[in-house]
Structure formats: C-alpha cells, structure tokens
Amino acid sequence: MQNPDIGDDEALLRLVNSVIWPGFRGRTLPGWAEDALRDGLAGLVYFEQNIGGPEEVRALSARIHQLNPAAVIGVDEEGGIVTRLEARDGSSTPGNAVLGRADDVATTEAVSAWTGAIVAAAGIDIDLAPTVDVNVDPRNPVIGVRSFGADPELVARHTAAAVRGLQSAGVAACAKHYPGHGDTSTDSHLALAVSNATDQQFHEVHLRPFAEAVSARVKAVMTAHLRVPQLGDEPATLNPRALGLLRSLGFDGVIVSDALDMAAIRHTVGMGRGAVLALLAGVDLLCIGNPVQNPQHPDGPTDEMEYLDVRDALVGAVRSGELPASRVAEAAERVAALSVWVRSQPRAAAAPPAPDLDAIVTASIRIAGAARLAPGPLTVVDARTKRNIAVGAQADHFTRALSSYREVERVWLTDAGTAEDAARRAADVLASAAAPVLIVNQVQSNALEAGVVDAVLARRPETVVIVAGWPGPGEPGAAANAVYAYGSARVNAAAVARVLCG
C-alpha cells in the first residue's frame, strides 16, 4: 500500500480519526464528539449512560450518521448479563450459558437475529458480540456465563449460529475475546490476564470458535488484553504474532481492540502508547472504552481527554515515522469497508417483539438438594459483589421476580465491611428468617461469597442458595439446597422464581 498524502495537519488528523472509536458521556453528543465526527472519526460506542428511550437512541444514531455518514456505531449487546439497550429493565434473552445448555443452534441463531434486529432498529451498526470464549476455568471472573460452555465444539457451533443470526439482521457481528479469554483467572479490566492453556489447548480449544466465526464470515473480531505465553510477552492487543495468527485463519475483516482504558493497557503502557502499539500489531479500530467508569479529572470531561490522548499519540507516532501512515490507511480501509457493508444491508424499521424463551430458560436451571422454600415471607440476602465494566451495575432481578409470588425482605451486603463482617451479618439476618434465601454469583472465585455461604449454611442449612454465575466444581456447601440459574438477567430470574414459587 502506498503512503497516503498527509502533508497537512488536516489530512493527518482525518487519517488518525478514522481508526479511533471512543465512548462519550450523556445521551446527547458533546461538542468534541461532533467536531471529531466532522473530522472523520470512525464512529462512537454506546454504553448504558448513552441509552434513553427507543426514539431517543434512534435520534442520537441519526445525528452521528448525519455528521459522518460513514461513521460506525457500536454497542455491547450480548444478551444475558451484558446489555446496554435493555439495561433499565434487564435483558429479554438469557445469555450464552443458557443457550449452550439448550444446545439448539437454531434457537441460538433465532435469538441472535432478534438481538441484531433491536440493535439495527436503534440505528447501531455493529454489535460487540458474540462472546466466543471457551470457559474452561470455572474461576474465570470476567467470562463465566457469557460463554456458551466449556466444550470447544459446542462453543464453535453456537458461535457460527450467533454470527449468522446477528448479521442476518444487517448488523455486523464482532466475535470476542481473541485469542480466547476462557482459561484465565484474572479480569483484564483490572490487570493483565495470562492464559493458563498449554500450546495444544490453545490451538485445539481456544482458537476453535474463532476459526468457526471466520468461516461464518464474521465482520469483526475483538482482541483481548491477554498474554498467551506461547505467543510472546505482549498482550494479544499489542502482539503482532497473535494478530498475524488471526489473519492466518483467513480473517480479513476489522480487528477491534478491547477497551484501551482497561487496566491491562492503561496502567501498563498507557492508552496513547497502547493505541500506537495496537495499530503496529495489526489492530484496525481502537476502542477507547467507557469514560463513566474511569476516575474523573478536575481539568475537564474525561471522554474528551481520553480521545485526545489517543489521537495525539497517533499523530505524533505518524509524524515521527514510528507508525507508518500506510498502516493507518490500511486499517482505515477495513473500517470503511465495514461501513459500506452495513449501509448495504436491509434493516427492519422497528424492533420486533421479544422472543418467548421461558421453556428454554426454565429447562436450563439445575437443582441441587431439595431447594424448597419454607412457608412465609422470604428474606433474601444478596451476597454478590461481582461488578465488572463489561457487565455494569448488577440489577437485582431475582428479588423483583420472587416478590411477584411472596412478600420479600431484601438485604444487600455491599456495605457490610470486611468479608468476615459480611459473613456474620448474613448469618445473623437469615438465622431467624421464615424462608431464608441467599444469592451468590461465583463462590469459587470470590472469597467473600464463599465465607458468606459457609456462615449461613452453618446456621441455617435449609437456606436456598441461588447461584447466578458459572457453577464451581462442587456445590456451594455440603448441605446446600441450590438453584443454578446460569445467568442473572430478567428472564433467568423469572424462571428461577417460577421454579421455586410457582
């Protein structure tokens, strides 16, 4: 590829803008984002704080496309525990773990087509889904029920179905988190994750779904800030060998970075430097991340500051010769081709009704022990402390669903102090409860939850324990009456309430 003409500041600015994909604060476009879109910004990514009512979101998308007709708008709409468009009331779909347990690829394709339709109806161009990680480590703190399962063949066939479904709605799918985040015990939002897979496991297990996504003609793949020792010391987002391996699978679409504001990048090389290294490694579209999740700065809005940090680092690297303009132009061409594809797809004008998945979700629930609720009002202690940037705030759909059947008193442990304090408080609260219920996420990866379970079951062994996350290798206690929900979305919670109270 020939070097583009970047002899003037305006041309260089438009070139680097064409590969930057920031988030922003609020439900209307800030001035800096409007200016950047006019100057060729690749697009914007929506997070929960950007989502109002359906008409409001459509108007926002129309404004972005008015300012830059080639702009690509993205959103994390995985379904289940990761939803932006349905964040207010909870997802209408149960998430990948339930779909994997059902193991009906036609259902997965249909659910994904519905998800694609609501994304398209909002004027959004690319869904940062499906999550195709093979969740072989039950301690995994960031993937868990976002995965179809721990069997690579199962994950691969549902990956293909999800890609087909999303793209049938005229929305680009983005398989993530390459090269596979399922064999880790670290959340890369918080630190650099390292894969524990052997070389054979890496190639035969974790790459398998990505190869299937490529075969299904997925339009984009998102990298993980994940170090795979066999591929070198750099995280995949910054690793030319890792991204070259993805291209060797036959993928010629857009490689999207995971958010550069995640600690694995931000607190190591930094966002600006990370953006340069990512492009040099082969990334095409630089996702900056969600500014609402980051510490605010006294000098001004962090969304603009983070965008400028990345933009100015790229401009400096091109001017110094470290980052060839031809590499940026190559990346921009792929992003432009994605935009052209999206514009060529037919789209429904309105979102369709939500699918009826009650039977599938109910069938996916697993019961251990008796799991019978005693008569009387329910006392529900919610011990979940799991909060990550991908999931967002954890809504309590379980308590809401249970309250449709019985009077419910809810106790939340987020302000309980130490893990020992939380365990003591939970045990004290449930000791005298007529019908005790305990909600946890993943006991095997959370010491506080584990301590709470032990303390509660020592006092009230008949307590019904609702396990919302990925199940561990054993039950949550020797005498536990457990209900495994495989997700905590609205539809998962409604099914659990029916099983317990209906």
Short mmCIF file of C-alpha atoms in Angstrom, two decimals:
data_model
loop_
_atom_site.label_atom_id
_atom_site.label_comp_id
_atom_site.label_asym_id
_atom_site.label_seq_id
_atom_site.Cartn_x
_atom_site.Cartn_y
_atom_site.Cartn_z
CA MET A 1 0.00 0.00 0.00
CA GLN A 2 1.30 3.45 -0.91
CA ASN A 3 1.73 6.07 1.75
CA PRO A 4 -1.26 8.43 1.81
CA ASP A 5 -0.71 12.14 1.39
CA ILE A 6 -0.56 13.54 4.94
CA GLY A 7 1.36 16.67 4.16
CA ASP A 8 -1.01 18.94 6.03
CA ASP A 9 -2.40 18.78 9.56
CA GLU A 10 -6.00 18.34 8.41
CA ALA A 11 -5.20 15.26 6.30
CA LEU A 12 -3.24 13.65 9.11
CA LEU A 13 -5.98 14.40 11.63
CA ARG A 14 -8.63 12.81 9.41
CA LEU A 15 -6.44 9.76 8.89
CA VAL A 16 -5.89 9.02 12.56
CA ASN A 17 -9.51 9.88 13.43
CA SER A 18 -10.66 7.22 11.00
CA VAL A 19 -9.40 4.43 13.28
CA ILE A 20 -10.48 5.84 16.68
CA TRP A 21 -13.67 4.60 18.36
CA PRO A 22 -14.37 6.40 21.65
CA GLY A 23 -17.21 6.40 24.15
CA PHE A 24 -18.82 9.54 25.50
CA ARG A 25 -20.80 10.82 28.44
CA GLY A 26 -24.53 11.54 28.34
CA ARG A 27 -27.44 10.98 25.97
CA THR A 28 -26.54 13.81 23.59
CA LEU A 29 -23.34 14.30 21.67
CA PRO A 30 -20.75 16.52 23.35
CA GLY A 31 -19.20 19.23 21.21
CA TRP A 32 -15.84 17.49 20.94
CA ALA A 33 -17.51 14.36 19.52
CA GLU A 34 -19.46 16.39 16.94
CA ASP A 35 -16.24 18.11 15.84
CA ALA A 36 -14.37 14.81 15.65
CA LEU A 37 -17.13 13.20 13.57
CA ARG A 38 -16.93 16.09 11.11
CA ASP A 39 -13.18 15.45 11.02
CA GLY A 40 -13.58 11.80 10.06
CA LEU A 41 -13.92 10.00 13.41
CA ALA A 42 -14.53 6.28 12.83
CA GLY A 43 -17.65 6.36 15.00
CA LEU A 44 -18.71 6.02 18.62
CA VAL A 45 -19.54 3.22 21.04
CA TYR A 46 -22.69 3.34 23.16
CA PHE A 47 -22.69 2.38 26.83
CA GLU A 48 -25.52 2.27 29.33
CA GLN A 49 -25.33 6.00 30.11
CA ASN A 50 -25.97 6.85 26.44
CA ILE A 51 -29.21 4.86 26.18
CA GLY A 52 -32.56 6.60 26.59
CA GLY A 53 -35.89 5.56 25.12
CA PRO A 54 -36.02 3.92 21.66
CA GLU A 55 -36.82 7.15 19.82
CA GLU A 56 -34.10 8.99 21.71
CA VAL A 57 -31.48 6.39 20.75
CA ARG A 58 -32.57 6.39 17.11
CA ALA A 59 -32.31 10.19 17.02
CA LEU A 60 -28.82 10.04 18.54
CA SER A 61 -27.71 7.48 15.94
CA ALA A 62 -29.20 9.60 13.14
CA ARG A 63 -27.28 12.64 14.39
CA ILE A 64 -24.00 10.69 14.37
CA HIS A 65 -24.62 9.46 10.83
CA GLN A 66 -25.61 12.96 9.75
CA LEU A 67 -22.28 14.36 10.97
CA ASN A 68 -20.33 11.50 9.38
CA PRO A 69 -22.32 9.20 7.03
CA ALA A 70 -19.53 6.62 7.16
CA ALA A 71 -19.43 6.51 10.99
CA VAL A 72 -19.79 3.09 12.58
CA ILE A 73 -21.77 2.95 15.83
CA GLY A 74 -21.15 0.05 18.20
CA VAL A 75 -22.72 -1.40 21.33
CA ASP A 76 -22.16 -4.30 23.73
CA GLU A 77 -25.46 -6.15 23.39
CA GLU A 78 -24.55 -9.72 24.25
CA GLY A 79 -27.84 -10.51 25.97
CA GLY A 80 -27.99 -12.06 29.40
CA ILE A 81 -25.88 -10.18 31.92
CA VAL A 82 -24.35 -7.81 29.35
CA THR A 83 -26.96 -5.49 27.89
CA ARG A 84 -26.97 -1.80 27.08
CA LEU A 85 -30.24 -1.39 25.16
CA GLU A 86 -32.21 -3.25 27.84
CA ALA A 87 -30.16 -2.20 30.85
CA ARG A 88 -33.07 -0.44 32.52
CA ASP A 89 -35.35 -3.49 32.80
CA GLY A 90 -33.00 -6.40 32.14
CA SER A 91 -32.29 -8.48 29.08
CA SER A 92 -35.05 -10.33 27.24
CA THR A 93 -32.54 -13.07 26.41
CA PRO A 94 -30.86 -15.36 28.96
CA GLY A 95 -27.26 -15.24 27.77
CA ASN A 96 -24.88 -17.69 26.18
CA ALA A 97 -24.59 -20.18 29.04
CA VAL A 98 -28.31 -21.00 28.82
CA LEU A 99 -28.18 -21.21 25.02
CA GLY A 100 -25.22 -23.56 25.29
CA ARG A 101 -27.06 -25.77 27.78
CA ALA A 102 -30.04 -25.93 25.42
CA ASP A 103 -27.60 -26.74 22.60
CA ASP A 104 -30.07 -25.94 19.84
CA VAL A 105 -28.22 -23.94 17.20
CA ALA A 106 -31.50 -22.89 15.57
CA THR A 107 -32.55 -21.25 18.84
CA THR A 108 -29.18 -19.52 19.19
CA GLU A 109 -29.44 -18.21 15.64
CA ALA A 110 -33.01 -17.00 16.20
CA VAL A 111 -32.14 -15.28 19.50
CA SER A 112 -29.14 -13.62 17.84
CA ALA A 113 -31.28 -12.49 14.92
CA TRP A 114 -33.70 -10.86 17.38
CA THR A 115 -30.79 -9.18 19.17
CA GLY A 116 -29.48 -7.96 15.83
CA ALA A 117 -32.91 -6.57 14.99
CA ILE A 118 -33.14 -4.45 18.15
CA VAL A 119 -29.59 -3.22 17.57
CA ALA A 120 -30.39 -2.33 13.96
CA ALA A 121 -33.65 -0.61 14.94
CA ALA A 122 -31.62 1.65 17.23
CA GLY A 123 -29.52 2.78 14.27
CA ILE A 124 -26.46 0.89 15.52
CA ASP A 125 -24.08 -0.75 13.06
CA ILE A 126 -22.02 -3.32 14.96
CA ASP A 127 -22.81 -5.49 17.96
CA LEU A 128 -19.77 -6.35 20.06
CA ALA A 129 -20.96 -9.94 20.30
CA PRO A 130 -20.92 -12.89 20.43
CA THR A 131 -18.59 -13.81 23.28
CA VAL A 132 -16.97 -16.99 21.98
CA ASP A 133 -14.51 -17.76 24.78
CA VAL A 134 -14.40 -21.39 25.89
CA ASN A 135 -14.85 -21.08 29.66
CA VAL A 136 -12.69 -23.99 30.81
CA ASP A 137 -11.63 -22.35 34.09
CA PRO A 138 -14.65 -22.14 36.43
CA ARG A 139 -12.82 -19.45 38.44
CA ASN A 140 -12.90 -17.12 35.43
CA PRO A 141 -14.04 -13.79 36.89
CA VAL A 142 -14.91 -11.96 33.67
CA ILE A 143 -16.37 -14.51 31.19
CA GLY A 144 -18.38 -17.11 33.12
CA VAL A 145 -21.99 -17.25 31.94
CA ARG A 146 -21.14 -15.00 28.99
CA SER A 147 -19.69 -18.18 27.43
CA PHE A 148 -21.64 -20.89 25.62
CA GLY A 149 -19.73 -23.51 27.59
CA ALA A 150 -16.50 -25.37 28.28
CA ASP A 151 -16.62 -27.67 25.22
CA PRO A 152 -14.86 -26.12 22.21
CA GLU A 153 -17.04 -27.94 19.67
CA LEU A 154 -20.23 -26.75 21.36
CA VAL A 155 -18.91 -23.19 21.57
CA ALA A 156 -17.81 -23.32 17.93
CA ARG A 157 -21.21 -24.37 16.55
CA HIS A 158 -23.05 -21.77 18.62
CA THR A 159 -20.51 -19.14 17.58
CA ALA A 160 -21.37 -19.74 13.94
CA ALA A 161 -25.10 -19.63 14.70
CA ALA A 162 -24.77 -16.36 16.62
CA VAL A 163 -22.75 -14.74 13.84
CA ARG A 164 -25.29 -15.81 11.23
CA GLY A 165 -28.17 -14.56 13.33
CA LEU A 166 -26.73 -11.15 14.09
CA GLN A 167 -25.58 -10.48 10.55
CA SER A 168 -28.91 -11.64 9.08
CA ALA A 169 -30.36 -8.52 10.74
CA GLY A 170 -27.94 -6.25 8.88
CA VAL A 171 -25.69 -5.74 11.91
CA ALA A 172 -22.01 -6.63 11.90
CA ALA A 173 -21.05 -9.23 14.49
CA CYS A 174 -17.80 -8.96 16.44
CA ALA A 175 -16.51 -12.23 17.92
CA LYS A 176 -14.58 -11.76 21.16
CA HIS A 177 -12.22 -12.01 23.07
CA TYR A 178 -9.44 -13.19 20.74
CA PRO A 179 -7.39 -15.35 21.21
CA GLY A 180 -9.64 -16.76 23.95
CA HIS A 181 -10.24 -15.47 27.49
CA GLY A 182 -11.72 -18.69 28.86
CA ASP A 183 -8.66 -20.15 30.59
CA THR A 184 -7.84 -17.23 32.87
CA SER A 185 -8.47 -16.36 36.49
CA THR A 186 -7.84 -12.61 36.08
CA ASP A 187 -10.21 -9.87 34.95
CA SER A 188 -8.32 -7.88 32.29
CA HIS A 189 -10.37 -4.82 33.19
CA LEU A 190 -8.32 -4.83 36.40
CA ALA A 191 -4.96 -6.34 35.45
CA LEU A 192 -3.13 -8.10 32.62
CA ALA A 193 -4.61 -11.59 32.26
CA VAL A 194 -2.47 -14.59 31.36
CA SER A 195 -3.76 -17.71 29.63
CA ASN A 196 -3.14 -20.95 31.52
CA ALA A 197 -3.66 -23.09 28.40
CA THR A 198 -0.97 -25.40 27.09
CA ASP A 199 0.06 -24.93 23.48
CA GLN A 200 -2.16 -27.85 22.43
CA GLN A 201 -5.13 -26.50 24.40
CA PHE A 202 -4.64 -23.05 22.97
CA HIS A 203 -4.79 -24.26 19.37
CA GLU A 204 -7.36 -27.06 19.75
CA VAL A 205 -9.69 -25.42 22.29
CA HIS A 206 -9.46 -21.64 22.36
CA LEU A 207 -8.81 -20.88 18.68
CA ARG A 208 -11.54 -23.27 17.51
CA PRO A 209 -14.51 -20.88 17.90
CA PHE A 210 -12.64 -18.04 16.22
CA ALA A 211 -11.89 -20.25 13.23
CA GLU A 212 -15.62 -21.06 13.09
CA ALA A 213 -16.51 -17.37 13.30
CA VAL A 214 -14.20 -16.68 10.37
CA SER A 215 -15.84 -19.49 8.40
CA ALA A 216 -19.22 -17.88 9.16
CA ARG A 217 -17.86 -14.63 7.66
CA VAL A 218 -17.85 -12.60 10.83
CA LYS A 219 -17.20 -8.95 10.03
CA ALA A 220 -15.10 -8.09 13.10
CA VAL A 221 -13.07 -9.72 15.86
CA MET A 222 -12.22 -8.08 19.18
CA THR A 223 -8.86 -8.68 20.81
CA ALA A 224 -8.26 -9.46 24.47
CA HIS A 225 -5.68 -7.80 26.70
CA LEU A 226 -4.49 -11.31 27.36
CA ARG A 227 -0.98 -12.70 27.35
CA VAL A 228 -0.58 -16.11 25.79
CA PRO A 229 2.94 -17.25 26.76
CA GLN A 230 3.34 -19.29 23.56
CA LEU A 231 2.91 -16.09 21.52
CA GLY A 232 5.25 -13.84 23.49
CA ASP A 233 5.15 -11.37 26.35
CA GLU A 234 2.79 -8.75 24.90
CA PRO A 235 -0.97 -8.96 25.40
CA ALA A 236 -2.75 -10.01 22.22
CA THR A 237 -3.98 -6.47 21.51
CA LEU A 238 -0.36 -5.33 21.20
CA ASN A 239 1.10 -8.55 19.80
CA PRO A 240 1.88 -8.78 16.05
CA ARG A 241 2.34 -12.54 16.27
CA ALA A 242 -1.07 -13.05 17.86
CA LEU A 243 -2.85 -10.86 15.34
CA GLY A 244 -0.91 -12.39 12.48
CA LEU A 245 -2.22 -15.77 13.63
CA LEU A 246 -5.78 -14.42 13.36
CA ARG A 247 -5.11 -13.29 9.79
CA SER A 248 -3.68 -16.74 9.03
CA LEU A 249 -7.11 -18.19 9.86
CA GLY A 250 -8.39 -16.37 6.78
CA PHE A 251 -9.85 -13.36 8.56
CA ASP A 252 -9.72 -10.15 6.53
CA GLY A 253 -12.27 -8.09 8.44
CA VAL A 254 -11.84 -5.45 11.10
CA ILE A 255 -9.71 -6.26 14.14
CA VAL A 256 -11.13 -4.21 17.03
CA SER A 257 -9.17 -3.63 20.21
CA ASP A 258 -10.81 -4.25 23.54
CA ALA A 259 -11.11 -1.02 25.50
CA LEU A 260 -7.80 0.77 25.87
CA ASP A 261 -8.92 2.25 29.18
CA MET A 262 -8.80 -1.19 30.83
CA ALA A 263 -6.07 -1.51 33.44
CA ALA A 264 -4.16 -4.10 31.41
CA ILE A 265 -3.31 -1.28 28.95
CA ARG A 266 -3.98 1.96 30.82
CA HIS A 267 -1.87 1.04 33.84
CA THR A 268 0.99 -0.54 31.88
CA VAL A 269 1.93 1.18 28.61
CA GLY A 270 -0.82 3.81 28.81
CA MET A 271 -3.74 4.48 26.48
CA GLY A 272 -1.93 6.66 23.95
CA ARG A 273 1.09 4.42 23.71
CA GLY A 274 -1.18 1.39 23.71
CA ALA A 275 -3.04 2.79 20.70
CA VAL A 276 0.19 3.16 18.73
CA LEU A 277 1.38 -0.34 19.63
CA ALA A 278 -2.02 -1.83 18.82
CA LEU A 279 -2.03 -0.36 15.32
CA LEU A 280 1.54 -1.52 14.78
CA ALA A 281 0.49 -5.01 15.88
CA GLY A 282 -2.38 -5.12 13.37
CA VAL A 283 -5.44 -3.68 15.11
CA ASP A 284 -7.71 -1.68 12.79
CA LEU A 285 -10.19 0.03 15.12
CA LEU A 286 -9.20 1.42 18.52
CA CYS A 287 -11.96 1.11 21.10
CA ILE A 288 -11.17 3.60 23.86
CA GLY A 289 -13.79 2.48 26.39
CA ASN A 290 -16.40 3.81 28.77
CA PRO A 291 -15.43 7.18 30.27
CA VAL A 292 -18.06 6.96 33.00
CA GLN A 293 -16.19 4.05 34.58
CA ASN A 294 -12.93 5.99 34.86
CA PRO A 295 -11.82 8.49 37.51
CA GLN A 296 -12.95 12.00 36.64
CA HIS A 297 -10.33 14.68 36.10
CA PRO A 298 -10.51 18.21 37.53
CA ASP A 299 -9.41 19.74 34.23
CA GLY A 300 -12.43 18.61 32.24
CA PRO A 301 -14.53 15.72 30.91
CA THR A 302 -12.53 12.52 30.68
CA ASP A 303 -14.23 11.39 27.47
CA GLU A 304 -12.63 14.24 25.51
CA MET A 305 -9.31 13.87 27.33
CA GLU A 306 -9.11 10.16 26.59
CA TYR A 307 -9.95 10.71 22.94
CA LEU A 308 -7.28 13.42 22.66
CA ASP A 309 -4.73 11.23 24.44
CA VAL A 310 -5.14 8.54 21.79
CA ARG A 311 -5.46 10.93 18.84
CA ASP A 312 -2.39 12.97 19.75
CA ALA A 313 -0.30 9.85 20.39
CA LEU A 314 -1.16 8.56 16.90
CA VAL A 315 -0.43 11.90 15.25
CA GLY A 316 2.94 12.05 17.00
CA ALA A 317 3.83 8.48 16.04
CA VAL A 318 2.98 9.07 12.36
CA ARG A 319 4.96 12.31 12.29
CA SER A 320 7.99 10.65 13.90
CA GLY A 321 7.88 7.77 11.44
CA GLU A 322 7.35 5.14 14.14
CA LEU A 323 3.83 4.42 12.88
CA PRO A 324 3.70 4.23 9.07
CA ALA A 325 0.86 6.21 7.59
CA SER A 326 0.27 3.25 5.26
CA ARG A 327 -0.56 1.03 8.28
CA VAL A 328 -3.13 3.55 9.49
CA ALA A 329 -4.56 3.83 5.99
CA GLU A 330 -4.82 0.04 5.70
CA ALA A 331 -6.75 -0.06 8.97
CA ALA A 332 -8.97 2.81 7.83
CA GLU A 333 -9.77 0.98 4.61
CA ARG A 334 -11.01 -2.03 6.54
CA VAL A 335 -13.19 0.15 8.77
CA ALA A 336 -14.56 1.92 5.68
CA ALA A 337 -15.35 -1.43 4.06
CA LEU A 338 -17.26 -2.46 7.17
CA SER A 339 -19.26 0.77 6.98
CA VAL A 340 -20.07 0.12 3.32
CA TRP A 341 -21.26 -3.41 4.15
CA VAL A 342 -23.55 -2.17 6.91
CA ARG A 343 -25.04 0.52 4.67
CA SER A 344 -25.79 -2.12 2.02
CA GLN A 345 -27.83 -4.34 4.35
CA PRO A 346 -31.64 -4.24 4.57
CA ARG A 347 -32.90 -3.39 8.05
CA ALA A 348 -36.22 -3.58 9.84
CA ALA A 349 -37.61 -0.18 10.76
CA ALA A 350 -38.73 -1.22 14.23
CA ALA A 351 -37.66 -3.71 16.89
CA PRO A 352 -39.65 -6.97 16.86
CA PRO A 353 -41.39 -8.39 19.95
CA ALA A 354 -39.14 -10.23 22.38
CA PRO A 355 -38.86 -13.99 21.81
CA ASP A 356 -40.65 -16.43 24.11
CA LEU A 357 -37.81 -18.29 25.80
CA ASP A 358 -39.49 -19.30 29.07
CA ALA A 359 -39.38 -23.04 28.41
CA ILE A 360 -35.72 -23.00 27.35
CA VAL A 361 -34.62 -20.90 30.30
CA THR A 362 -36.59 -22.98 32.80
CA ALA A 363 -35.18 -26.22 31.40
CA SER A 364 -31.64 -24.89 31.79
CA ILE A 365 -31.96 -24.45 35.56
CA ARG A 366 -30.21 -27.07 37.67
CA ILE A 367 -31.40 -28.02 41.15
CA ALA A 368 -29.15 -29.46 43.85
CA GLY A 369 -30.75 -30.80 47.02
CA ALA A 370 -34.39 -30.14 47.80
CA ALA A 371 -34.33 -26.39 47.07
CA ARG A 372 -37.73 -25.95 48.70
CA LEU A 373 -38.77 -22.64 50.17
CA ALA A 374 -40.27 -22.72 53.64
CA PRO A 375 -43.69 -21.07 54.07
CA GLY A 376 -43.93 -17.39 54.91
CA PRO A 377 -42.25 -14.21 53.73
CA LEU A 378 -38.86 -14.54 52.05
CA THR A 379 -35.72 -12.96 53.47
CA VAL A 380 -33.24 -12.62 50.62
CA VAL A 381 -29.59 -11.85 51.32
CA ASP A 382 -27.73 -10.81 48.17
CA ALA A 383 -24.03 -11.52 48.64
CA ARG A 384 -22.98 -10.75 45.07
CA THR A 385 -20.05 -8.37 44.94
CA LYS A 386 -19.27 -9.08 41.30
CA ARG A 387 -19.08 -5.85 39.35
CA ASN A 388 -17.05 -5.51 36.20
CA ILE A 389 -17.00 -2.94 33.47
CA ALA A 390 -18.35 -5.39 30.91
CA VAL A 391 -21.43 -6.27 32.96
CA GLY A 392 -22.11 -2.88 34.52
CA ALA A 393 -24.26 -2.42 37.60
CA GLN A 394 -25.83 -5.67 38.83
CA ALA A 395 -29.59 -5.23 38.93
CA ASP A 396 -31.46 -7.44 41.39
CA HIS A 397 -33.89 -9.18 39.07
CA PHE A 398 -34.14 -12.19 41.42
CA THR A 399 -35.69 -10.23 44.27
CA ARG A 400 -38.04 -8.50 41.87
CA ALA A 401 -39.16 -11.81 40.38
CA LEU A 402 -39.59 -13.50 43.76
CA SER A 403 -41.70 -10.59 45.01
CA SER A 404 -44.30 -11.47 42.38
CA TYR A 405 -45.07 -14.59 44.44
CA ARG A 406 -44.29 -13.70 48.04
CA GLU A 407 -43.53 -10.85 50.37
CA VAL A 408 -39.77 -10.28 50.22
CA GLU A 409 -37.32 -8.55 52.51
CA ARG A 410 -34.04 -7.90 50.71
CA VAL A 411 -30.67 -7.42 52.41
CA TRP A 412 -27.72 -6.25 50.34
CA LEU A 413 -24.19 -6.85 51.66
CA THR A 414 -22.24 -4.26 49.68
CA ASP A 415 -21.80 -2.05 52.76
CA ALA A 416 -21.10 -4.87 55.21
CA GLY A 417 -17.39 -4.07 55.62
CA THR A 418 -14.88 -6.94 55.62
CA ALA A 419 -15.58 -10.42 54.33
CA GLU A 420 -15.87 -11.59 57.93
CA ASP A 421 -18.37 -8.80 58.68
CA ALA A 422 -20.42 -9.78 55.62
CA ALA A 423 -20.50 -13.45 56.64
CA ARG A 424 -21.54 -12.59 60.18
CA ARG A 425 -24.26 -10.20 59.04
CA ALA A 426 -25.71 -12.64 56.50
CA ALA A 427 -25.81 -15.45 59.04
CA ASP A 428 -27.43 -13.21 61.64
CA VAL A 429 -30.07 -11.95 59.22
CA LEU A 430 -31.06 -15.40 57.98
CA ALA A 431 -30.89 -17.11 61.37
CA SER A 432 -34.43 -16.02 62.26
CA ALA A 433 -35.87 -15.76 58.73
CA ALA A 434 -39.07 -17.67 57.98
CA ALA A 435 -37.86 -18.60 54.50
CA PRO A 436 -34.14 -17.86 54.02
CA VAL A 437 -32.69 -17.27 50.54
CA LEU A 438 -29.08 -16.44 49.65
CA ILE A 439 -27.96 -15.15 46.25
CA VAL A 440 -24.34 -15.57 45.14
CA ASN A 441 -22.53 -15.23 41.85
CA GLN A 442 -19.43 -17.48 41.71
CA VAL A 443 -18.39 -18.83 45.09
CA GLN A 444 -15.26 -20.44 43.64
CA SER A 445 -13.82 -17.08 42.52
CA ASN A 446 -14.99 -14.85 45.36
CA ALA A 447 -13.73 -15.29 48.92
CA LEU A 448 -16.43 -13.06 50.40
CA GLU A 449 -19.22 -15.09 48.81
CA ALA A 450 -17.59 -18.33 49.93
CA GLY A 451 -17.36 -17.10 53.50
CA VAL A 452 -20.98 -15.96 53.47
CA VAL A 453 -22.18 -19.34 52.17
CA ASP A 454 -20.25 -21.23 54.86
CA ALA A 455 -21.52 -18.98 57.66
CA VAL A 456 -25.14 -19.07 56.50
CA LEU A 457 -25.30 -22.84 55.96
CA ALA A 458 -23.71 -23.45 59.36
CA ARG A 459 -26.65 -21.57 60.97
CA ARG A 460 -29.47 -22.37 58.52
CA PRO A 461 -28.57 -25.41 56.40
CA GLU A 462 -32.01 -25.37 54.75
CA THR A 463 -31.31 -21.98 53.14
CA VAL A 464 -31.99 -21.95 49.40
CA VAL A 465 -28.88 -20.72 47.60
CA ILE A 466 -29.39 -19.13 44.16
CA VAL A 467 -26.17 -19.39 42.15
CA ALA A 468 -26.33 -16.75 39.42
CA GLY A 469 -22.91 -17.26 37.84
CA TRP A 470 -20.82 -20.08 36.45
CA PRO A 471 -21.02 -23.16 38.69
CA GLY A 472 -17.92 -24.28 40.52
CA PRO A 473 -16.51 -27.80 40.70
CA GLY A 474 -18.66 -28.59 43.75
CA GLU A 475 -21.90 -27.44 45.35
CA PRO A 476 -21.83 -24.19 47.36
CA GLY A 477 -21.92 -26.13 50.62
CA ALA A 478 -22.08 -29.68 51.92
CA ALA A 479 -25.80 -29.48 52.69
CA ALA A 480 -26.81 -26.85 50.19
CA ASN A 481 -30.18 -26.59 48.54
CA ALA A 482 -29.00 -24.80 45.43
CA VAL A 483 -30.61 -23.43 42.30
CA TYR A 484 -28.18 -22.87 39.44
CA ALA A 485 -29.54 -20.12 37.18
CA TYR A 486 -26.67 -19.83 34.65
CA GLY A 487 -27.28 -16.09 34.46
CA SER A 488 -28.92 -13.19 36.27
CA ALA A 489 -30.83 -11.43 33.50
CA ARG A 490 -34.51 -10.68 33.93
CA VAL A 491 -35.58 -13.86 32.12
CA ASN A 492 -33.23 -16.05 34.19
CA ALA A 493 -34.58 -14.58 37.41
CA ALA A 494 -38.20 -15.01 36.32
CA ALA A 495 -37.56 -18.69 35.59
CA VAL A 496 -35.91 -19.26 38.97
CA ALA A 497 -38.88 -17.61 40.74
CA ARG A 498 -41.32 -19.86 38.84
CA VAL A 499 -39.36 -22.98 39.78
CA LEU A 500 -39.20 -22.01 43.45
CA CYS A 501 -42.62 -20.43 43.93
CA GLY A 502 -44.84 -21.29 41.01
#
